[in-house]
Short mmCIF file of C-alpha atoms in Angstrom, two decimals:
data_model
loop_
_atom_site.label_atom_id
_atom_site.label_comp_id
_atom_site.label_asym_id
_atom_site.label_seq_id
_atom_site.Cartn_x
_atom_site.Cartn_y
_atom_site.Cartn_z
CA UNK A 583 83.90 -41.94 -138.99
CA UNK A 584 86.19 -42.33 -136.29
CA UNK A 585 86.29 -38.12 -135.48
CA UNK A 586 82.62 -38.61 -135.64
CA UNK A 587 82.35 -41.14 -132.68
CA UNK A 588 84.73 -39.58 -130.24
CA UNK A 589 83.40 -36.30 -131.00
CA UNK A 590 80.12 -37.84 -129.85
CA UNK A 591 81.41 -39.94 -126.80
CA UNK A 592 82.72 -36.28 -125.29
CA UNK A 593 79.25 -35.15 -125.83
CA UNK A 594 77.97 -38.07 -123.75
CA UNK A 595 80.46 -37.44 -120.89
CA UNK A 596 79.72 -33.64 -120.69
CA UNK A 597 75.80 -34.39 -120.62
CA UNK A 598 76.82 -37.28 -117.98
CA UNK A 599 79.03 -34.75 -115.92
CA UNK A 600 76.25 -31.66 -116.68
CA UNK A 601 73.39 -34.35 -115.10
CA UNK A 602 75.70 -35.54 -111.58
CA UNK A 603 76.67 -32.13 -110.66
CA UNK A 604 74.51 -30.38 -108.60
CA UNK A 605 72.83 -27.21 -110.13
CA UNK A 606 71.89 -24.32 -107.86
CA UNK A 607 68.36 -22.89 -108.60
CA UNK A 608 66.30 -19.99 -106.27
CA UNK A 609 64.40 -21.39 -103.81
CA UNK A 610 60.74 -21.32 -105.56
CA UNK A 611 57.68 -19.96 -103.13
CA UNK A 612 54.85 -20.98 -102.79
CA UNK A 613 52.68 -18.02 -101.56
CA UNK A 614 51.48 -15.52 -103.96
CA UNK A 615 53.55 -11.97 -103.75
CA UNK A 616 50.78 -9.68 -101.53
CA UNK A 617 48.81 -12.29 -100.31
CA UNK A 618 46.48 -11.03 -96.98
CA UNK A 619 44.16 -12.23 -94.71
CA UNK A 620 41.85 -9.58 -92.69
CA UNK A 621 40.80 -12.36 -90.24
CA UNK A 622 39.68 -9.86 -87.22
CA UNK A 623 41.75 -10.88 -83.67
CA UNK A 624 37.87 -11.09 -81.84
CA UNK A 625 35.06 -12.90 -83.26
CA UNK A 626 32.23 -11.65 -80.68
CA UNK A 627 29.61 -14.65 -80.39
CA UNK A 628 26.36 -15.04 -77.97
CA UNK A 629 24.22 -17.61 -77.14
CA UNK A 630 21.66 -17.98 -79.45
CA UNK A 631 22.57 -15.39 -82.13
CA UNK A 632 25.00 -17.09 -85.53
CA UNK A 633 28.46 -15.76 -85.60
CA UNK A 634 30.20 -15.89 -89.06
CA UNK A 635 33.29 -16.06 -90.74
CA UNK A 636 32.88 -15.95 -94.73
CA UNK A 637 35.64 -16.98 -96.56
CA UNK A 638 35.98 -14.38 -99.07
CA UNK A 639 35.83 -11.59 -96.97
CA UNK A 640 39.04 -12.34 -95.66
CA UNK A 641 41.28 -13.21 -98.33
CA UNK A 642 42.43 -10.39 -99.77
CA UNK A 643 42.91 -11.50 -103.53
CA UNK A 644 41.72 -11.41 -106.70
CA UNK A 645 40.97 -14.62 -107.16
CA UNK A 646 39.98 -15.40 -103.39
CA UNK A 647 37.71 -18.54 -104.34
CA UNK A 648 41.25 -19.92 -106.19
CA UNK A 649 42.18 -21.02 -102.49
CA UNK A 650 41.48 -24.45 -100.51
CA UNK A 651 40.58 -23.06 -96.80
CA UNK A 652 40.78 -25.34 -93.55
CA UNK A 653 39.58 -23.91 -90.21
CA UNK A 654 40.42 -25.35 -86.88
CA UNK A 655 38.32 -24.19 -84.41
CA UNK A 656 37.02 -26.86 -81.13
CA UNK A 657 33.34 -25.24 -81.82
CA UNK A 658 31.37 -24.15 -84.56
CA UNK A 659 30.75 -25.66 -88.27
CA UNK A 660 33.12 -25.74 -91.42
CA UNK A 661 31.32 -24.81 -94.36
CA UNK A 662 32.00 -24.40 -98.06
CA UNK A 663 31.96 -20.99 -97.81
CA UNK A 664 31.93 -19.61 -94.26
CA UNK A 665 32.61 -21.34 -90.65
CA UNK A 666 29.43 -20.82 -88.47
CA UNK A 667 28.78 -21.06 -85.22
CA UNK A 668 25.46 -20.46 -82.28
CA UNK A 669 26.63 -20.63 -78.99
CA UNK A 670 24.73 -23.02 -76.43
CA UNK A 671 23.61 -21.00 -72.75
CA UNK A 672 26.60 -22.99 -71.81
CA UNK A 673 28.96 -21.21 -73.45
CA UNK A 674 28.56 -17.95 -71.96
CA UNK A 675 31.99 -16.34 -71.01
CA UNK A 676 34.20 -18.69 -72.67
CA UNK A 677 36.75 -18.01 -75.52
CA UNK A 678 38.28 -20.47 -78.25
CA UNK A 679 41.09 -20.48 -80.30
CA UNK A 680 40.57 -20.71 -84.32
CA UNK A 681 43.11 -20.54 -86.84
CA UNK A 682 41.98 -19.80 -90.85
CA UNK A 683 44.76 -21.84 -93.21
CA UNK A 684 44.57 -21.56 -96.71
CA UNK A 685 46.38 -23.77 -99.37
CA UNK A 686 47.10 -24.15 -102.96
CA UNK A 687 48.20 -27.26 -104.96
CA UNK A 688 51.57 -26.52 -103.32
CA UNK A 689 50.55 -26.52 -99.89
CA UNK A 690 49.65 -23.94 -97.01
CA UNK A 691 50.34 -20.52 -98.25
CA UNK A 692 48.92 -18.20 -95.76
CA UNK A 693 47.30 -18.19 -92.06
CA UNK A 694 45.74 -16.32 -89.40
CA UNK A 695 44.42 -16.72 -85.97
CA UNK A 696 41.75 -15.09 -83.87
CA UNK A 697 39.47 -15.46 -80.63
CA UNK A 698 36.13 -16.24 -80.42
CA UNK A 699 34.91 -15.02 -77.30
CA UNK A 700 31.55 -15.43 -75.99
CA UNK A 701 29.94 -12.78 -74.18
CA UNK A 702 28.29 -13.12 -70.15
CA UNK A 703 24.99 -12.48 -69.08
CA UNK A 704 25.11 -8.97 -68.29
CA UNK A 705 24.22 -8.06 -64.76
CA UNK A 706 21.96 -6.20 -65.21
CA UNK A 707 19.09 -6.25 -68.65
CA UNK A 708 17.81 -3.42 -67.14
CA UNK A 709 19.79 -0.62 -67.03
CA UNK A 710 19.67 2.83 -69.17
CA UNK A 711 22.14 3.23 -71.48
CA UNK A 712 21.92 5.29 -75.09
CA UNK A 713 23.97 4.41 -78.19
CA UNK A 714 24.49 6.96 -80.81
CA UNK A 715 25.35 5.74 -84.40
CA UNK A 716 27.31 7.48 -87.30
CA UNK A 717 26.71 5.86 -90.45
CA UNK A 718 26.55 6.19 -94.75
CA UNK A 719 23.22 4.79 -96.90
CA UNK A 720 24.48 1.06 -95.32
CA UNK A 721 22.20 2.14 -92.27
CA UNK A 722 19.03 1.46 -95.14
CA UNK A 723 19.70 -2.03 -95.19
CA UNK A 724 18.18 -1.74 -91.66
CA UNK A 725 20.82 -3.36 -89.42
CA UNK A 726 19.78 -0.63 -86.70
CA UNK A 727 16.18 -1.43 -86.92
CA UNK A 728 17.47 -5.17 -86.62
CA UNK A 729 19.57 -4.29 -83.31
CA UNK A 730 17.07 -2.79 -81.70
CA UNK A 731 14.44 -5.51 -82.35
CA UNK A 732 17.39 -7.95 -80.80
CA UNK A 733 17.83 -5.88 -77.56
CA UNK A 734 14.66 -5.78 -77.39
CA UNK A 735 13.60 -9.40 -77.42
CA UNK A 736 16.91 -10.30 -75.18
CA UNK A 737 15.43 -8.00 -72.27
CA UNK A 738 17.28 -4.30 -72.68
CA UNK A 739 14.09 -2.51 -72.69
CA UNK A 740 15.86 0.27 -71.53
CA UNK A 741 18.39 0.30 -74.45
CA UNK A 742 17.73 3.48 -76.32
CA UNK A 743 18.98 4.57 -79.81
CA UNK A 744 19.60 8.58 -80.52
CA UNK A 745 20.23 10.72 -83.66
CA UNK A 746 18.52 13.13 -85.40
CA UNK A 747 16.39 11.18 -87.58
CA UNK A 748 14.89 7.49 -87.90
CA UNK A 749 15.78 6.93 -91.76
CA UNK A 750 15.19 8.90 -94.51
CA UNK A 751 15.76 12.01 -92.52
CA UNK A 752 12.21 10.90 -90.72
CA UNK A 753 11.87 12.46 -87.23
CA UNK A 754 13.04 9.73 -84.60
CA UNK A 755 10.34 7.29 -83.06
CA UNK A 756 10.01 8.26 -78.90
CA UNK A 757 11.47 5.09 -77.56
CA UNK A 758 11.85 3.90 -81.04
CA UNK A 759 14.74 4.11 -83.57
CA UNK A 760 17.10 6.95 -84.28
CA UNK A 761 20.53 7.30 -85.59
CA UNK A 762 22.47 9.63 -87.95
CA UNK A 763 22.51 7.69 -90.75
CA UNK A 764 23.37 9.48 -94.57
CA UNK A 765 23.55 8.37 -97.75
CA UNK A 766 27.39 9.29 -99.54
CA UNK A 767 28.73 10.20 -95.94
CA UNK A 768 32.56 9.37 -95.43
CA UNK A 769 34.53 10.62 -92.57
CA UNK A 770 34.91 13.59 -93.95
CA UNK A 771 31.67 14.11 -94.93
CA UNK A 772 30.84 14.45 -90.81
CA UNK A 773 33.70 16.77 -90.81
CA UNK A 774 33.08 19.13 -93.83
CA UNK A 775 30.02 18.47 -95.48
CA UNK A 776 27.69 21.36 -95.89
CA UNK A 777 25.44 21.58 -99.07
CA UNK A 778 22.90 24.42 -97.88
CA UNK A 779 21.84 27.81 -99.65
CA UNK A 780 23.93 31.18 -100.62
CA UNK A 781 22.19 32.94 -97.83
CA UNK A 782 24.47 30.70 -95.03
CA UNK A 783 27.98 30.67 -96.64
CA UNK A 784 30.10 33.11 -98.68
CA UNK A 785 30.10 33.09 -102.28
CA UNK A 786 33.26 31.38 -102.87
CA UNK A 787 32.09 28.74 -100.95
CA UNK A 788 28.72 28.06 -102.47
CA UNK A 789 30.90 27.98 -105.71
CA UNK A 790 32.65 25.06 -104.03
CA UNK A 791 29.95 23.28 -102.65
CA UNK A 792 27.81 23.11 -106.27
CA UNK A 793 30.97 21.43 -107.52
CA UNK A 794 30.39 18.64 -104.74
CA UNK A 795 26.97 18.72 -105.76
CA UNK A 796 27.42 18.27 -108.95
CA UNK A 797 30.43 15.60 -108.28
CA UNK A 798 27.85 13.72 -105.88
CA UNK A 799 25.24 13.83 -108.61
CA UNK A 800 22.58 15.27 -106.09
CA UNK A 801 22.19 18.94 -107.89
CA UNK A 802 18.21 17.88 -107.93
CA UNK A 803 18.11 16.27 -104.51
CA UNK A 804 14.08 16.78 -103.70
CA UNK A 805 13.87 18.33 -100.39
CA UNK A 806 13.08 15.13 -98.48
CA UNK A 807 16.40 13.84 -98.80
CA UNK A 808 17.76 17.56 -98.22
CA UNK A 809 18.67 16.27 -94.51
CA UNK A 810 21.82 14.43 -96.60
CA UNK A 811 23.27 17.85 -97.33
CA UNK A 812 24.67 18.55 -94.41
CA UNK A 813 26.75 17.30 -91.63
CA UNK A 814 24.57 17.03 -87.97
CA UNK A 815 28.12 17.70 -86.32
CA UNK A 816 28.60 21.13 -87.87
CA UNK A 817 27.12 24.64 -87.65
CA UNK A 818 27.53 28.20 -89.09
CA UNK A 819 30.05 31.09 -87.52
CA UNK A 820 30.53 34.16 -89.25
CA UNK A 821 29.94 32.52 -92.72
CA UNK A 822 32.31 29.41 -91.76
CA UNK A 823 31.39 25.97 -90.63
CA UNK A 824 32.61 24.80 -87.09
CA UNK A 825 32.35 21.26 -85.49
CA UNK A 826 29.71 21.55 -82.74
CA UNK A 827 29.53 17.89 -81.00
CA UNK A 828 27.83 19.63 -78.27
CA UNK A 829 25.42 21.53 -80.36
CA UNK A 830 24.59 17.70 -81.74
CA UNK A 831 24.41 16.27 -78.53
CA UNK A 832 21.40 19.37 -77.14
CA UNK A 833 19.21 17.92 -80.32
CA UNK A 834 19.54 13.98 -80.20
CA UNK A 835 20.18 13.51 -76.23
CA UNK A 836 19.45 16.36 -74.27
CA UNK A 837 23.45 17.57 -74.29
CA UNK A 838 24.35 14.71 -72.72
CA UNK A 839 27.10 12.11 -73.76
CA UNK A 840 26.19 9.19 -75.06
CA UNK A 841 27.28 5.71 -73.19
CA UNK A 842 28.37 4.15 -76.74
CA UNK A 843 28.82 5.09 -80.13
CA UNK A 844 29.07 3.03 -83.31
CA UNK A 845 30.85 4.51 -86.59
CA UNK A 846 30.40 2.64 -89.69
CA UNK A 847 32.04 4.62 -92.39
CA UNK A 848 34.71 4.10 -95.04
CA UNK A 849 32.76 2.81 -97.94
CA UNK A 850 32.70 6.02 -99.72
CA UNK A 851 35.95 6.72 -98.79
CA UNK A 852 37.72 3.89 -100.96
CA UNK A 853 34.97 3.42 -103.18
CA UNK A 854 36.37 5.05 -106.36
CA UNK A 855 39.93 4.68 -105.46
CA UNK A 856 42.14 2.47 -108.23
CA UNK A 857 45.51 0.81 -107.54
CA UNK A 858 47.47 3.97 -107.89
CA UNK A 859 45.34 6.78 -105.66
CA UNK A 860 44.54 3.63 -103.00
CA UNK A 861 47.21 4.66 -100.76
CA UNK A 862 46.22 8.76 -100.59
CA UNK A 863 42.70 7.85 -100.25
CA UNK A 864 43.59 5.55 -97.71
CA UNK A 865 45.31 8.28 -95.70
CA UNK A 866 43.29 11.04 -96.56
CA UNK A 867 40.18 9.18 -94.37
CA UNK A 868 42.48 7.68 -91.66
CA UNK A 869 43.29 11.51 -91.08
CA UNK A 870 39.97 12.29 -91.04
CA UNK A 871 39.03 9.35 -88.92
CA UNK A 872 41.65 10.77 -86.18
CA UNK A 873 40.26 13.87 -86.07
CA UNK A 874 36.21 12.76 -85.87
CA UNK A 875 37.55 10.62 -83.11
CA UNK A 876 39.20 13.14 -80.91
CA UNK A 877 36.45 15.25 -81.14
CA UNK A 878 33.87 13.15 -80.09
CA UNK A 879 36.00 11.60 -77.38
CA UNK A 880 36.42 15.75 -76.18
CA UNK A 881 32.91 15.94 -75.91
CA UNK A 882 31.97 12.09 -74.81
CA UNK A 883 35.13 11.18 -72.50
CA UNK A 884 33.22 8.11 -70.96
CA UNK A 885 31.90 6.88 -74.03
CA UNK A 886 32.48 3.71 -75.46
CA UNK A 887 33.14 4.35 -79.18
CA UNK A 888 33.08 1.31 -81.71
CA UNK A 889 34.62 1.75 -84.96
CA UNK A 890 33.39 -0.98 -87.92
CA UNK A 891 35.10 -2.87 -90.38
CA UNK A 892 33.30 -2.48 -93.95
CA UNK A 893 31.18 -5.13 -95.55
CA UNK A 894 33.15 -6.03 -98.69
CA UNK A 895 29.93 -6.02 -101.24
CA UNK A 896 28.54 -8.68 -103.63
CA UNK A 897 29.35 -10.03 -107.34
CA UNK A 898 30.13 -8.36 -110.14
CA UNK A 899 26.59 -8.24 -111.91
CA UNK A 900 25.99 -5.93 -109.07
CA UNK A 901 28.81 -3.58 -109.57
CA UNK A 902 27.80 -3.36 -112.91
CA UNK A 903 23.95 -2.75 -111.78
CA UNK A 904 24.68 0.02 -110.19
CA UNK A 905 27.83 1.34 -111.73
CA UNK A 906 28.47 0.03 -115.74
CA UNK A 907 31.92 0.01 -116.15
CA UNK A 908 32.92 2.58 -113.61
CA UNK A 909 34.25 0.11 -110.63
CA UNK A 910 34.98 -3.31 -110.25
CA UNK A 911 34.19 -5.94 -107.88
CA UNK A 912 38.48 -6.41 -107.74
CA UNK A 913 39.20 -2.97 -106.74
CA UNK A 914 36.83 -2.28 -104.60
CA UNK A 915 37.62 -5.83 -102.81
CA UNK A 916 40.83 -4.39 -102.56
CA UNK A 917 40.01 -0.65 -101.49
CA UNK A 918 38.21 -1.54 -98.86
CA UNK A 919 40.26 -5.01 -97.67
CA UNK A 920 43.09 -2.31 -97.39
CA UNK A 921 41.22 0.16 -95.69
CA UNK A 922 39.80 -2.71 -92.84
CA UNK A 923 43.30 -3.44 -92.20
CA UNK A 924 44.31 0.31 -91.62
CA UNK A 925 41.10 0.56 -89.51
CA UNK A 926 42.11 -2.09 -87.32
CA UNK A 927 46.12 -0.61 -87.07
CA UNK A 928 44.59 2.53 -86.60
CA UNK A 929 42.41 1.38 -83.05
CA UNK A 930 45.66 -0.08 -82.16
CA UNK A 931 47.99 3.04 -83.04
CA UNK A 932 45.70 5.27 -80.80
CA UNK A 933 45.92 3.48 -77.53
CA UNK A 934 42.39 4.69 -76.43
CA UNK A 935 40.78 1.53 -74.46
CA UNK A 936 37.15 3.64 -75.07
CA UNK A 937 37.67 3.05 -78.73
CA UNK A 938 37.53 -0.28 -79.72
CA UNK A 939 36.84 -2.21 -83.38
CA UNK A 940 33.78 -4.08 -84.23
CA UNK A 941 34.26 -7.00 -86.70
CA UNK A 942 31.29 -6.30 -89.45
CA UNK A 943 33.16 -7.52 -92.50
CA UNK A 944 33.73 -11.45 -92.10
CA UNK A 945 30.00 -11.22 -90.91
CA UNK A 946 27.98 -10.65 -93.99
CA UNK A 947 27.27 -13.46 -96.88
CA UNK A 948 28.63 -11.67 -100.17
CA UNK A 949 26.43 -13.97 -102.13
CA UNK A 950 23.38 -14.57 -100.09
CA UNK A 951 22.82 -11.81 -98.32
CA UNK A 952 22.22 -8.77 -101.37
CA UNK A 953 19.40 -7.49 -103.23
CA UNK A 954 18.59 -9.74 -106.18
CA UNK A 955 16.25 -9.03 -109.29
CA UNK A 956 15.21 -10.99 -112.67
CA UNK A 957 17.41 -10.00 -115.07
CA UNK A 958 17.46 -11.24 -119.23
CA UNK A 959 20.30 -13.80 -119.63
CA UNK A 960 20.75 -11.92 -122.65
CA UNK A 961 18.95 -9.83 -125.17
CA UNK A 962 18.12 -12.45 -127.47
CA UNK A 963 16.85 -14.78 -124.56
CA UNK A 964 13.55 -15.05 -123.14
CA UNK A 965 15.09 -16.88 -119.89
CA UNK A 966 15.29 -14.93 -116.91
CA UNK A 967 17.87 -15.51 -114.11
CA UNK A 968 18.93 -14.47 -110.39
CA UNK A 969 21.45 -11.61 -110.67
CA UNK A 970 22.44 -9.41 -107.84
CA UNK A 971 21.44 -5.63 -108.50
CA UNK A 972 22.53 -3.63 -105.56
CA UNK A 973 26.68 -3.69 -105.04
CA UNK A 974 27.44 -2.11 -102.03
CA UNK A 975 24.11 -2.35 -99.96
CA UNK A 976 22.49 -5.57 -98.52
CA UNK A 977 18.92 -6.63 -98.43
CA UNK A 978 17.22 -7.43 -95.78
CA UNK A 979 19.10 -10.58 -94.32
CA UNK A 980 22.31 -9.22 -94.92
CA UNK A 981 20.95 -6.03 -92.35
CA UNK A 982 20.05 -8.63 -89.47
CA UNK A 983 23.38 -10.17 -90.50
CA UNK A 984 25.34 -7.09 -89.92
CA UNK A 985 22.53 -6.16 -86.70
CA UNK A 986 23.69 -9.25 -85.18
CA UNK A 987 27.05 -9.00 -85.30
CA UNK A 988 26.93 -4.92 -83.37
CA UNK A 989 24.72 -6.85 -81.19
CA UNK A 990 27.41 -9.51 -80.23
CA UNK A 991 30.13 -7.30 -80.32
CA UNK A 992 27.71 -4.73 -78.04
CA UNK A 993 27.06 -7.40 -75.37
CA UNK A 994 30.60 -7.99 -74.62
CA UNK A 995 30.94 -4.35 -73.58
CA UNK A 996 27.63 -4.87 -71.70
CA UNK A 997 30.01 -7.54 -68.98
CA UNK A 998 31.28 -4.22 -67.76
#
């Protein structure tokens, strides 16, 4: 009995001792490993027209609706999913400061900062100028019909679009709209892409281009959406395809050089990229990118080129719409978050003050803003719901969304 209770008084004494003395433990963090923001450095704003920031478009996460956001800005409205803001006449030419903080149950875990600048009154509504736009199928959400209705009612009667058609490889409207616009164009595509007949390439590389046919799932492509099959920037040599800005520039503008140019590419160039071939893909159109660039600032040294951020699509009933089980809301989220932020090092990295980003992304409402249909809730229900059916490609609002934000970011380049 008596072994018994100092055997258990030690025991007390040790847990005494163990419970006074400090313990050393790793510091624990509170911001999830990998944890981005794409919050662009320039949200372009003018008076009258809504400038947007929605939420999920710039957390790069899986679970992006998991975080508490709090934006301090000294204009513009905090939202539940977005901060909003329509200048006042007033505002013209000045800039703010706003700063994006998001927070778990642990406290502020990630930040960013940005300007919002609005834009002058140009000094002239007047005056000629021609913008040229290179674009995938996003163009058929009609965000260039929507920028030229805008210029239009804002006085730049004398703003003309040119490309070599008007949609749907339609002949461009005099005065009207026109763009080069194509449907499963990457940067590459503008680069390489030539899906014509035996009679204009070799053998081998007929052979080769039927694969990418076949790959694009466009083997029975009905002529009048034949214009798709081939790049506008290329021609035929001696059996070989060349880059020919100029030859481009005789059809849409008479050979001359356009004053601006908008690229809005890199959706097909992530899309069906996974965790594991992100990084190649990644590469494989920054290269690209690089190289479209240089030759178009060859051949348009005064131009101002404008290189887009990509919309980062809807929900997951759309995905699955359009693709079954082939790609995910997640990873695509994440190809093309990735591929914004390369976008944005990559205007930085060339040190070209003609070539300068325009913030689409953080523009575009990923659940408002998409093509919708009645779907079944399920097979054995005769309720019908609201589901998105269209991933990657907005409806009509989301096109005047992404219209208005070119349109903003084009009037700040107008002040000069």
């Amino acid at each position: 009995m008596k072994k018994n209770y100092l055997y258990l008084c030690v025991c007390a004494a040790l847990l005494l001792a163990g419970c006074c003395c400090p313990q050393k433990t790793a510091p624990v963090s509170i911001t999830p490993p990998g944890l981005k923001m794409t919050l662009p450095e320039v949200i372009y704003a003018v008076p009258g027209i809504e400038s947007n920031i929605y939420f999920e478009n710039i957390i790069d996460s899986a679970t992006p609706k998991a975080y508490a956001v709090e934006v301090k800005c000294p204009r513009g409205t905090h939202g539940n999913s977005r901060w909003f803001w329509t200048p006042a006449a007033k505002e013209a030419g000045k800039t703010y400061d706003l700063e994006v903080r998001l927070f778990n149950d642990y406290g502020k875990v990630a930040s960013a900062k940005c300007k919002v600048v609005v834009a002058k009154e140009p000094a002239d509504r007047k005056k000629k100028f021609t913008l040229a736009l290179l674009a995938a199928s996003g163009v058929n959400c009609g965000y260039p019909a929507h920028l030229l209705k805008v210029m239009r009612e804002n006085g730049f009667v004398n703003y003309t679009p040119i490309g070599k058609h008007s949609g749907g490889g339609r002949p461009p409207v005099p005065g009207g709209l026109a763009h080069d616009g194509y449907g499963g164009f990457s940067w590459g595509c503008f680069l390489e892409r030539w899906l014509y007949t035996a009679e204009e390439l070799p053998q081998a590389q007929n052979e080769a281009e039927r694969e990418q046919m076949r790959l694009f799932g466009v083997r029975n492509l009905p002529k009048s959406q034949a214009y798709r099959l081939r790049s506008p920037l290329l021609k035929i040599v001696n059996g070989k395809k060349v880059l020919d800005i100029p030859g481009w520039l005789k059809q849409i503008n008479q050979g001359k050089a356009p004053d601006y140019i908008v690229i809005q590419l890199g959706g097909n160039d992530m899309f069906s990229a996974m965790a594991h071939t992100r990084e190649a893909r990644l590469q494989k159109a920054l290269k690209n990118a690089r190289t479209l660039l240089a030759a178009l600032r060859k051949h348009a040294p005064k131009a101002i080129i404008g290189v887009a951020t990509n919309p980062c699509g809807c929900d997951q009933d759309g995905f699955g719409a359009n693709y079954g089980s082939f790609q995910s809301k997640y990873q695509y989220r994440r190809n093309i978050q990735s591929y914004n932020r390369a976008l944005t090092d990559l205007v930085k990295e060339l040190k070209d003050p003609g070539i300068r980003l325009i913030p689409l992304h953080q523009s575009i409402d990923p659940d408002g803003s998409y093509m919708k249909g009645n779907y079944f809730v399920h097979a054995r229900s005769k309720k019908k719901i609201l589901r998105d059916r269209n991933a990657l490609h907005p409806g009509q609002p989301g096109g005047a969304q992404l219209g208005d934000a070119i349109y903003c970011w084009l009037r700040k380049q107008l002040e000069k």
